[in-house]
Tab-separated table of C-alpha atoms and ligand atoms in Angstrom:
chain	number	residue	atom	x	y	z
A	1	UNK	CA	258.284	68.249	53.357
A	2	UNK	CA	261.109	66.747	55.356
A	3	UNK	CA	261.709	66.335	59.056
A	4	UNK	CA	262.760	69.241	61.227
A	5	UNK	CA	263.657	70.263	64.747
A	6	UNK	CA	260.786	70.701	67.162
A	7	UNK	CA	261.794	71.870	70.620
A	8	UNK	CA	265.292	70.542	70.026
A	9	UNK	CA	264.125	67.054	69.047
A	10	UNK	CA	264.030	65.402	65.676
A	11	UNK	CA	260.333	65.355	64.863
A	12	UNK	CA	258.320	64.070	61.926
A	13	UNK	CA	254.785	62.874	61.214
A	14	UNK	CA	253.763	60.477	58.456
A	15	UNK	CA	250.264	60.452	57.006
A	16	UNK	CA	248.919	57.604	54.902
A	17	UNK	CA	247.371	54.124	54.981
A	18	UNK	CA	248.935	51.973	57.697
A	19	UNK	CA	248.785	48.220	58.112
A	20	UNK	CA	250.308	46.220	60.963
A	21	UNK	CA	249.725	43.229	63.243
A	22	UNK	CA	249.030	43.649	66.935
A	23	UNK	CA	248.570	39.974	67.797
A	24	UNK	CA	249.396	36.494	66.497
A	25	UNK	CA	246.848	35.513	63.800
A	26	UNK	CA	247.825	31.865	64.191
A	27	UNK	CA	246.300	32.011	67.664
A	28	UNK	CA	243.532	34.619	67.479
A	29	UNK	CA	240.964	35.649	64.865
A	30	UNK	CA	242.464	37.913	62.217
A	31	UNK	CA	239.970	40.657	63.082
A	32	UNK	CA	241.671	40.884	66.501
A	33	UNK	CA	245.172	40.844	65.072
A	34	UNK	CA	245.189	43.156	62.071
A	35	UNK	CA	245.167	46.927	62.412
A	36	UNK	CA	244.397	48.937	59.305
A	37	UNK	CA	244.102	52.721	59.230
A	38	UNK	CA	243.258	53.968	55.713
A	39	UNK	CA	244.019	57.528	56.848
A	40	UNK	CA	246.443	57.304	59.748
A	41	UNK	CA	249.128	59.413	61.346
A	42	UNK	CA	252.410	58.144	62.737
A	43	UNK	CA	254.232	60.635	64.919
A	44	UNK	CA	257.952	60.052	65.395
A	45	UNK	CA	260.279	61.818	67.778
A	46	UNK	CA	263.993	61.026	67.839
A	47	UNK	CA	263.343	57.785	65.991
A	48	UNK	CA	260.703	56.535	68.438
A	49	UNK	CA	256.954	56.325	67.788
A	50	UNK	CA	255.310	58.917	70.000
A	51	UNK	CA	251.719	58.623	68.729
A	52	UNK	CA	249.830	56.510	66.228
A	53	UNK	CA	246.179	56.567	65.221
A	54	UNK	CA	243.548	57.873	62.857
A	55	UNK	CA	244.534	61.204	61.319
A	56	UNK	CA	241.240	62.740	62.432
A	57	UNK	CA	241.900	61.865	66.049
A	58	UNK	CA	245.513	63.101	66.124
A	59	UNK	CA	245.243	66.077	63.830
A	60	UNK	CA	244.494	68.572	66.572
A	61	UNK	CA	247.557	67.677	68.625
A	62	UNK	CA	250.055	67.008	65.839
A	63	UNK	CA	248.656	68.988	62.903
A	64	UNK	CA	251.524	71.479	63.122
A	65	UNK	CA	254.285	68.898	62.954
A	66	UNK	CA	256.218	68.630	59.702
A	67	UNK	CA	254.299	65.934	57.855
A	68	UNK	CA	255.162	63.590	54.995
A	69	UNK	CA	252.063	62.550	53.041
A	70	UNK	CA	252.143	59.146	51.374
A	71	UNK	CA	248.665	59.409	49.826
A	72	UNK	CA	247.241	56.078	48.756
A	73	UNK	CA	250.431	54.137	49.271
A	74	UNK	CA	250.505	51.429	51.910
A	75	UNK	CA	252.763	51.783	54.964
A	76	UNK	CA	253.975	48.652	56.765
A	77	UNK	CA	256.425	48.049	59.609
A	78	UNK	CA	259.940	47.302	58.337
A	79	UNK	CA	260.337	43.671	57.334
A	80	UNK	CA	262.485	41.378	59.476
A	81	UNK	CA	264.654	38.578	58.071
A	82	UNK	CA	265.351	35.981	60.768
A	83	UNK	CA	268.272	34.207	59.070
A	84	UNK	CA	270.554	35.415	56.294
A	85	UNK	CA	274.248	35.008	55.379
A	86	UNK	CA	275.786	38.271	54.203
A	87	UNK	CA	279.024	36.646	52.876
A	88	UNK	CA	276.957	34.447	50.560
A	89	UNK	CA	275.548	37.430	48.660
A	90	UNK	CA	278.027	36.955	45.765
A	91	UNK	CA	277.028	33.292	45.296
A	92	UNK	CA	273.242	33.620	45.450
A	93	UNK	CA	271.623	31.618	42.630
A	94	UNK	CA	274.284	28.915	42.275
A	95	UNK	CA	273.231	25.888	40.263
A	96	UNK	CA	272.610	22.260	40.817
A	97	UNK	CA	273.450	21.125	44.326
A	98	UNK	CA	271.849	20.136	47.596
A	99	UNK	CA	273.096	21.356	50.958
A	100	UNK	CA	276.402	19.544	51.568
A	101	UNK	CA	277.632	19.756	47.984
A	102	UNK	CA	276.408	23.358	47.715
A	103	UNK	CA	278.447	24.275	50.801
A	104	UNK	CA	281.607	22.655	49.400
A	105	UNK	CA	281.244	23.931	45.860
A	106	UNK	CA	280.041	27.490	46.257
A	107	UNK	CA	279.692	28.623	49.847
A	108	UNK	CA	282.984	27.750	51.491
A	109	UNK	CA	285.116	29.264	48.685
A	110	UNK	CA	282.966	32.429	48.833
A	111	UNK	CA	283.334	32.711	52.621
A	112	UNK	CA	287.090	32.153	52.383
A	113	UNK	CA	287.517	35.636	50.930
A	114	UNK	CA	286.323	37.402	54.061
A	115	UNK	CA	289.677	37.537	55.837
A	116	UNK	CA	290.123	40.646	53.665
A	117	UNK	CA	288.614	43.513	55.670
A	118	UNK	CA	288.179	45.753	52.646
A	119	UNK	CA	286.354	43.091	50.654
A	120	UNK	CA	284.207	42.245	53.690
A	121	UNK	CA	283.206	45.892	54.092
A	122	UNK	CA	282.343	46.221	50.403
A	123	UNK	CA	280.047	43.182	50.542
A	124	UNK	CA	278.549	44.284	53.894
A	125	UNK	CA	277.711	47.667	52.368
A	126	UNK	CA	276.186	46.068	49.302
A	127	UNK	CA	274.242	43.593	51.438
A	128	UNK	CA	272.745	46.197	53.763
A	129	UNK	CA	271.758	48.430	50.861
A	130	UNK	CA	270.120	45.455	49.184
A	131	UNK	CA	268.168	44.681	52.371
A	132	UNK	CA	266.926	48.268	52.528
A	133	UNK	CA	265.977	48.241	48.835
A	134	UNK	CA	263.836	45.221	49.630
A	135	UNK	CA	262.219	46.780	52.681
A	136	UNK	CA	264.095	44.656	55.218
A	137	UNK	CA	265.123	46.820	58.140
A	138	UNK	CA	266.279	44.191	60.659
A	139	UNK	CA	267.988	40.831	60.196
A	140	UNK	CA	269.698	38.046	62.098
A	141	UNK	CA	272.897	37.723	60.100
A	142	UNK	CA	275.639	35.130	59.738
A	143	UNK	CA	279.187	36.175	58.960
A	144	UNK	CA	282.313	33.990	58.556
A	145	UNK	CA	285.063	32.648	60.836
A	146	UNK	CA	287.082	35.834	60.222
A	147	UNK	CA	286.759	38.599	62.845
A	148	UNK	CA	287.319	41.080	59.995
A	149	UNK	CA	283.987	39.998	58.518
A	150	UNK	CA	282.220	40.627	61.837
A	151	UNK	CA	283.732	44.063	62.355
A	152	UNK	CA	282.933	45.038	58.764
A	153	UNK	CA	279.314	44.032	59.191
A	154	UNK	CA	278.715	45.736	62.525
A	155	UNK	CA	280.450	48.936	61.396
A	156	UNK	CA	278.370	49.074	58.221
A	157	UNK	CA	275.152	48.455	60.198
A	158	UNK	CA	276.080	51.012	62.845
A	159	UNK	CA	276.775	53.624	60.196
A	160	UNK	CA	273.235	53.126	58.859
A	161	UNK	CA	271.712	53.093	62.376
A	162	UNK	CA	270.154	49.678	61.734
A	163	UNK	CA	268.807	47.249	64.294
A	164	UNK	CA	270.826	44.146	63.439
A	165	UNK	CA	271.933	40.965	65.168
A	166	UNK	CA	275.066	39.098	64.054
A	167	UNK	CA	278.053	37.137	65.285
A	168	UNK	CA	281.219	35.370	64.211
A	169	UNK	CA	280.690	32.008	62.543
A	170	UNK	CA	282.343	29.181	64.473
A	171	UNK	CA	283.636	26.147	62.583
A	172	UNK	CA	286.474	23.875	63.608
A	173	UNK	CA	286.072	20.799	61.375
A	174	UNK	CA	284.466	19.404	58.187
A	175	UNK	CA	285.427	22.413	56.112
A	176	UNK	CA	288.433	23.387	53.977
A	177	UNK	CA	291.574	24.348	55.911
A	178	UNK	CA	291.111	28.007	55.107
A	179	UNK	CA	287.777	27.975	56.969
A	180	UNK	CA	288.798	26.151	60.131
A	181	UNK	CA	289.107	28.059	63.380
A	182	UNK	CA	290.825	27.145	66.607
A	183	UNK	CA	288.015	26.722	69.170
A	184	UNK	CA	289.821	28.572	71.963
A	185	UNK	CA	290.843	31.463	69.728
A	186	UNK	CA	287.357	31.633	68.226
A	187	UNK	CA	285.727	31.630	71.667
A	188	UNK	CA	288.069	34.403	72.824
A	189	UNK	CA	287.248	36.437	69.715
A	190	UNK	CA	283.533	35.880	70.270
A	191	UNK	CA	283.863	37.004	73.881
A	192	UNK	CA	285.651	40.178	72.834
A	193	UNK	CA	283.056	40.908	70.154
A	194	UNK	CA	280.180	40.438	72.604
A	195	UNK	CA	281.773	43.072	74.802
A	196	UNK	CA	282.272	45.412	71.849
A	197	UNK	CA	278.999	45.020	69.967
A	198	UNK	CA	276.222	43.536	72.081
A	199	UNK	CA	273.697	46.299	72.834
A	200	UNK	CA	275.926	48.923	71.234
A	201	UNK	CA	273.317	51.325	69.858
A	202	UNK	CA	270.861	49.212	67.903
A	203	UNK	CA	273.175	46.198	67.538
A	204	UNK	CA	273.064	42.851	69.290
A	205	UNK	CA	275.285	39.801	69.273
A	206	UNK	CA	274.528	36.171	68.380
A	207	UNK	CA	276.890	33.320	69.258
A	208	UNK	CA	276.924	31.449	65.943
A	209	UNK	CA	278.232	27.882	65.652
A	210	UNK	CA	277.528	27.067	61.975
A	211	UNK	CA	275.928	23.690	62.741
A	212	UNK	CA	276.719	20.539	64.704
A	213	UNK	CA	278.814	19.019	61.915
A	214	UNK	CA	281.347	21.851	61.686
A	215	UNK	CA	281.967	22.300	65.400
A	216	UNK	CA	283.905	19.843	67.534
A	217	UNK	CA	282.285	18.935	70.868
A	218	UNK	CA	285.006	21.059	72.468
A	219	UNK	CA	283.952	24.096	70.468
A	220	UNK	CA	280.277	23.591	71.329
A	221	UNK	CA	281.259	23.257	74.974
A	222	UNK	CA	283.142	26.580	74.831
A	223	UNK	CA	280.162	28.150	73.078
A	224	UNK	CA	277.863	26.872	75.835
A	225	UNK	CA	280.159	28.417	78.440
A	226	UNK	CA	279.974	31.765	76.667
A	227	UNK	CA	276.182	31.575	76.575
A	228	UNK	CA	276.172	30.875	80.320
A	229	UNK	CA	278.477	33.836	80.901
A	230	UNK	CA	276.401	36.188	78.708
A	231	UNK	CA	272.843	34.851	79.035
A	232	UNK	CA	271.205	37.662	77.094
A	233	UNK	CA	273.205	37.194	73.895
A	234	UNK	CA	271.580	35.096	71.191
A	235	UNK	CA	272.473	31.631	69.980
A	236	UNK	CA	272.041	31.194	66.236
A	237	UNK	CA	272.633	28.041	64.219
A	238	UNK	CA	271.180	25.561	61.706
A	239	UNK	CA	269.126	22.510	62.648
A	240	UNK	CA	267.614	19.568	60.793
A	241	UNK	CA	267.645	20.928	57.256
A	242	UNK	CA	268.777	18.067	55.052
A	243	UNK	CA	268.733	14.257	55.232
A	244	UNK	CA	272.487	13.833	54.654
A	245	UNK	CA	273.255	16.484	57.268
A	246	UNK	CA	271.064	14.724	59.837
A	247	UNK	CA	272.717	11.364	59.101
A	248	UNK	CA	276.251	12.739	59.488
A	249	UNK	CA	275.280	14.557	62.696
A	250	UNK	CA	274.001	11.279	64.147
A	251	UNK	CA	277.346	9.614	63.290
A	252	UNK	CA	279.360	12.441	64.839
A	253	UNK	CA	277.323	12.564	68.058
A	254	UNK	CA	276.401	8.913	68.695
A	255	UNK	CA	275.663	9.666	72.342
A	256	UNK	CA	272.732	11.921	71.344
A	257	UNK	CA	269.301	10.470	70.681
A	258	UNK	CA	268.601	13.122	68.041
A	259	UNK	CA	269.933	16.322	66.462
A	260	UNK	CA	268.397	18.750	68.948
A	261	UNK	CA	270.094	16.957	71.820
A	262	UNK	CA	273.490	17.938	70.416
A	263	UNK	CA	272.619	21.562	71.150
A	264	UNK	CA	270.721	20.786	74.357
A	265	UNK	CA	273.682	19.031	75.949
A	266	UNK	CA	275.768	22.198	75.647
A	267	UNK	CA	273.075	24.526	77.023
A	268	UNK	CA	272.335	26.105	73.671
A	269	UNK	CA	268.538	25.789	73.525
A	270	UNK	CA	266.677	28.627	75.220
A	271	UNK	CA	264.494	31.623	74.599
A	272	UNK	CA	267.198	33.558	72.794
A	273	UNK	CA	268.125	30.632	70.544
A	274	UNK	CA	267.129	30.712	66.884
A	275	UNK	CA	267.406	27.613	64.729
A	276	UNK	CA	267.249	27.874	60.955
A	277	UNK	CA	265.198	25.344	58.964
A	278	UNK	CA	263.991	22.635	61.441
A	279	UNK	CA	262.292	20.824	58.570
A	280	UNK	CA	262.736	17.255	59.765
A	281	UNK	CA	262.404	17.528	63.551
A	282	UNK	CA	260.677	14.660	65.332
A	283	UNK	CA	257.650	15.292	67.521
A	284	UNK	CA	259.888	14.862	70.563
A	285	UNK	CA	262.329	17.495	69.272
A	286	UNK	CA	259.477	19.910	68.518
A	287	UNK	CA	258.070	19.409	72.013
A	288	UNK	CA	261.452	19.983	73.652
A	289	UNK	CA	262.060	23.036	71.502
A	290	UNK	CA	258.690	24.433	72.608
A	291	UNK	CA	259.349	23.661	76.262
A	292	UNK	CA	262.769	25.351	76.168
A	293	UNK	CA	261.379	28.416	74.384
A	294	UNK	CA	263.615	28.067	71.315
A	295	UNK	CA	262.559	29.739	68.067
A	296	UNK	CA	262.678	28.749	64.401
A	297	UNK	CA	263.683	30.663	61.271
A	298	UNK	CA	261.567	29.325	58.406
A	299	UNK	CA	263.449	29.693	55.106
A	300	UNK	CA	261.080	28.772	52.266
A	301	UNK	CA	263.079	29.840	49.210
A	302	UNK	CA	266.164	28.066	50.522
A	303	UNK	CA	264.249	24.910	51.419
A	304	UNK	CA	262.893	24.708	47.873
A	305	UNK	CA	266.059	25.884	46.099
A	306	UNK	CA	268.313	23.365	47.884
A	307	UNK	CA	265.610	20.681	47.754
A	308	UNK	CA	265.691	20.312	51.535
A	309	UNK	CA	262.009	19.672	52.225
A	310	UNK	CA	258.726	21.200	53.378
A	311	UNK	CA	258.753	22.923	56.765
A	312	UNK	CA	255.741	21.902	58.915
A	313	UNK	CA	254.644	25.467	59.630
A	314	UNK	CA	251.199	24.622	60.948
A	315	UNK	CA	252.565	22.146	63.502
A	316	UNK	CA	255.449	24.364	64.552
A	317	UNK	CA	253.219	27.378	65.081
A	318	UNK	CA	251.047	25.530	67.599
A	319	UNK	CA	253.621	26.181	70.339
A	320	UNK	CA	256.884	27.512	68.870
A	321	UNK	CA	257.836	31.022	67.752
A	322	UNK	CA	258.527	31.059	64.028
A	323	UNK	CA	259.884	33.919	61.934
A	324	UNK	CA	260.360	34.106	58.211
A	325	UNK	CA	263.836	34.219	56.664
A	326	UNK	CA	265.491	34.335	53.252
A	327	UNK	CA	268.666	32.332	54.052
A	328	UNK	CA	270.469	34.055	51.180
A	329	UNK	CA	272.605	32.609	49.485
A	330	UNK	CA	270.896	29.185	49.924
A	331	UNK	CA	267.754	31.257	49.579
A	332	UNK	CA	267.152	32.664	46.149
A	333	UNK	CA	265.832	36.168	46.869
A	334	UNK	CA	266.370	39.111	49.219
A	335	UNK	CA	262.676	39.950	48.956
A	336	UNK	CA	260.578	39.055	51.989
A	337	UNK	CA	257.508	39.343	49.741
A	338	UNK	CA	258.851	36.661	47.441
A	339	UNK	CA	259.740	34.679	50.575
A	340	UNK	CA	256.133	34.985	51.837
A	341	UNK	CA	254.901	33.631	48.511
A	342	UNK	CA	257.186	30.634	48.724
A	343	UNK	CA	255.958	30.060	52.291
A	344	UNK	CA	252.442	30.103	50.875
A	345	UNK	CA	253.397	27.452	48.311
A	346	UNK	CA	255.035	25.251	50.942
A	347	UNK	CA	251.817	25.399	52.961
A	348	UNK	CA	249.777	24.658	49.822
A	349	UNK	CA	251.875	21.541	49.210
A	350	UNK	CA	250.942	20.380	52.711
A	351	UNK	CA	247.226	20.978	52.227
A	352	UNK	CA	246.647	24.342	53.880
A	353	UNK	CA	246.668	27.968	52.772
A	354	UNK	CA	248.750	30.622	54.481
A	355	UNK	CA	246.736	33.837	54.646
A	356	UNK	CA	248.320	37.140	53.637
A	357	UNK	CA	247.987	38.414	57.213
A	358	UNK	CA	249.665	35.339	58.669
A	359	UNK	CA	252.465	35.670	56.125
A	360	UNK	CA	252.920	39.343	56.984
A	361	UNK	CA	252.936	38.475	60.690
A	362	UNK	CA	255.795	36.000	60.095
A	363	UNK	CA	257.811	38.813	58.502
A	364	UNK	CA	256.995	41.563	61.019
A	365	UNK	CA	255.629	41.119	64.559
A	366	UNK	CA	256.117	37.335	64.543
A	367	UNK	CA	259.701	37.777	63.388
A	368	UNK	CA	260.271	40.400	66.082
A	369	UNK	CA	258.966	37.898	68.652
A	370	UNK	CA	261.243	35.205	67.208
A	371	UNK	CA	264.195	37.546	67.767
A	372	UNK	CA	262.922	38.703	71.163
A	373	UNK	CA	262.639	42.222	69.769
A	374	UNK	CA	258.867	42.551	70.157
A	375	UNK	CA	259.264	45.428	72.617
A	376	UNK	CA	261.377	47.317	70.127
A	377	UNK	CA	260.155	46.707	66.560
A	378	UNK	CA	257.550	44.762	64.577
A	379	UNK	CA	254.576	47.130	64.473
A	380	UNK	CA	253.464	50.720	65.081
A	381	UNK	CA	252.991	50.564	68.856
A	382	UNK	CA	253.848	53.772	70.661
A	383	UNK	CA	257.341	53.550	72.164
A	384	UNK	CA	258.759	51.286	69.465
A	385	UNK	CA	261.445	52.273	66.985
A	386	UNK	CA	260.083	53.808	63.804
A	387	UNK	CA	261.450	51.506	61.087
A	388	UNK	CA	258.844	51.267	58.345
A	389	UNK	CA	258.362	50.914	54.602
A	390	UNK	CA	256.070	52.437	52.025
A	391	UNK	CA	254.653	50.275	49.250
A	392	UNK	CA	253.658	51.466	45.827
A	393	UNK	CA	250.630	49.334	44.955
A	394	UNK	CA	251.087	50.293	41.294
A	395	UNK	CA	254.840	49.763	41.066
A	396	UNK	CA	254.685	47.694	37.863
A	397	UNK	CA	252.140	47.604	35.020
A	398	UNK	CA	250.888	44.243	36.242
A	399	UNK	CA	250.534	45.456	39.843
A	400	UNK	CA	248.683	48.539	38.587
A	401	UNK	CA	246.272	46.346	36.653
A	402	UNK	CA	245.802	43.903	39.522
A	403	UNK	CA	245.354	46.708	42.083
A	404	UNK	CA	243.421	49.159	39.939
A	405	UNK	CA	240.878	49.603	42.733
A	406	UNK	CA	241.341	52.498	45.178
A	407	UNK	CA	242.855	51.964	48.610
A	408	UNK	CA	241.057	49.176	50.436
A	409	UNK	CA	238.637	50.151	53.183
A	410	UNK	CA	237.611	46.821	54.731
A	411	UNK	CA	239.810	44.084	56.159
A	412	UNK	CA	238.670	41.689	53.439
A	413	UNK	CA	239.769	44.182	50.780
A	414	UNK	CA	243.112	44.689	52.530
A	415	UNK	CA	243.684	40.946	52.659
A	416	UNK	CA	242.947	40.590	48.973
A	417	UNK	CA	245.269	43.428	47.952
A	418	UNK	CA	248.042	42.412	50.325
A	419	UNK	CA	247.993	38.899	48.925
A	420	UNK	CA	248.393	40.164	45.373
A	421	UNK	CA	251.237	42.485	46.440
A	422	UNK	CA	252.920	39.571	48.167
A	423	UNK	CA	252.677	37.287	45.141
A	424	UNK	CA	253.521	39.825	42.455
A	425	UNK	CA	255.794	42.145	44.402
A	426	UNK	CA	259.560	42.359	44.735
A	427	UNK	CA	262.016	45.187	45.395
A	428	UNK	CA	260.101	47.404	42.953
A	429	UNK	CA	257.214	47.445	45.429
A	430	UNK	CA	259.290	49.385	47.943
A	431	UNK	CA	258.699	53.085	47.364
A	432	UNK	CA	260.514	54.215	50.527
A	433	UNK	CA	262.298	52.795	53.541
A	434	UNK	CA	262.468	54.731	56.804
A	435	UNK	CA	264.994	53.944	59.526
A	436	UNK	CA	264.246	55.454	62.948
A	437	UNK	CA	261.804	57.764	61.192
A	438	UNK	CA	264.234	59.002	58.574
A	439	UNK	CA	263.842	58.131	54.923
A	440	UNK	CA	266.956	56.485	53.538
A	441	UNK	CA	268.133	56.365	49.938
A	442	UNK	CA	267.318	53.045	48.251
B	501	LIG	N1	273.951	24.539	57.128
B	501	LIG	C1	275.220	24.850	57.505
B	501	LIG	N2	275.673	25.924	56.835
B	501	LIG	C2	274.675	26.312	56.045
B	501	LIG	C3	274.547	27.384	55.116
B	501	LIG	O1	275.450	28.195	54.893
B	501	LIG	N3	273.352	27.452	54.454
B	501	LIG	C4	272.343	26.601	54.691
B	501	LIG	N4	271.192	26.731	54.032
B	501	LIG	N5	272.447	25.594	55.553
B	501	LIG	C5	273.610	25.444	56.219
B	502	LIG	ZN1	271.625	29.436	56.668
């Protein structure tokens, strides 16, 4: 059965096994954070969750609504990717380089093509479809220095009614000529785009200096002014990813005692600032980040693929918001499940194990908190937007063998199955993706 009109509104109910997080399992016992309803009902009206609970309890009120039954499949909130470069999609999986050489060899030439609006739109369409195929329904996205690449992305996201955050990449030095902007022009373009796209439908804007190396102090100053003028837009950049990058940053900003101070001095560290990587931050930088309310995008596949280092997740999560991210094309997969597994391995290499529920939190509610979208998405709370995914626990022969047991009933059983889905799963795990209640083609 599909959705229909009920008293003039778009109404649909979903019945199945639901799993979400209602609290941070890094700071409270998992039993208080995980919600699992083996037979639940999610009631959606005009894209918003109107009711959620056990089927038995809601059946009387909503039994007559058009209902989609997902049987023994597992329904999760849509996954959230806190840092990803859409223009790098064509160069994902490029061989043999660490950050600075990888940027020069593969990334900059790839980004140089995005002055072409038609090409940009084609890649934006491909990228968004690939996200949806992987169960990712929201992302914080980097573009290029070309306004055409920003327009193409926002138009493609708007057409799909997706909740997305993005912004024009700012870079005025240390890049090939074809990727250098003029700081004043770039700031004016950013300003115009904020006015066009920020809070338009489900879209939001992020002011996006690439990183300290590629912006002159003048450009960072202009960016800081924009942030002061539009305090509720995001700031999105890279921080402390790679040893060579940190060394060059120190040379370029000798007046700063460390990397974070480069951003601090221009007013760029606050509660709507998201910093990708943050692998090598000092204790002082971590403390200042926590005090300012900044958030971190943890990019495990990228950190391993580019050989950047092991992110100190356990330390960061003591007082900083952290969300999971793929960082495609430095990252090697669009799948947030694969990304969770690599996060698990990074924790293992540092002597602790990341539970399946903590990993899922980092890709759902924790990611929503990282992006200051916790009132809007991240779980099945009534009033939130109904972006969710349906997993086929038997999607491959190996998954079917590993998950031969019926739907889990206890939290321990859920944890066990979720962990195996996370480690063995990829895009094939995603049976359906729903955006604002509606199932989309994947
Ligand atoms: N630092 C500056 N630019 C980039 C980028 O495109 N990818 C990654 N991983 N790090 C960066
Ligand atoms: Zn990145």
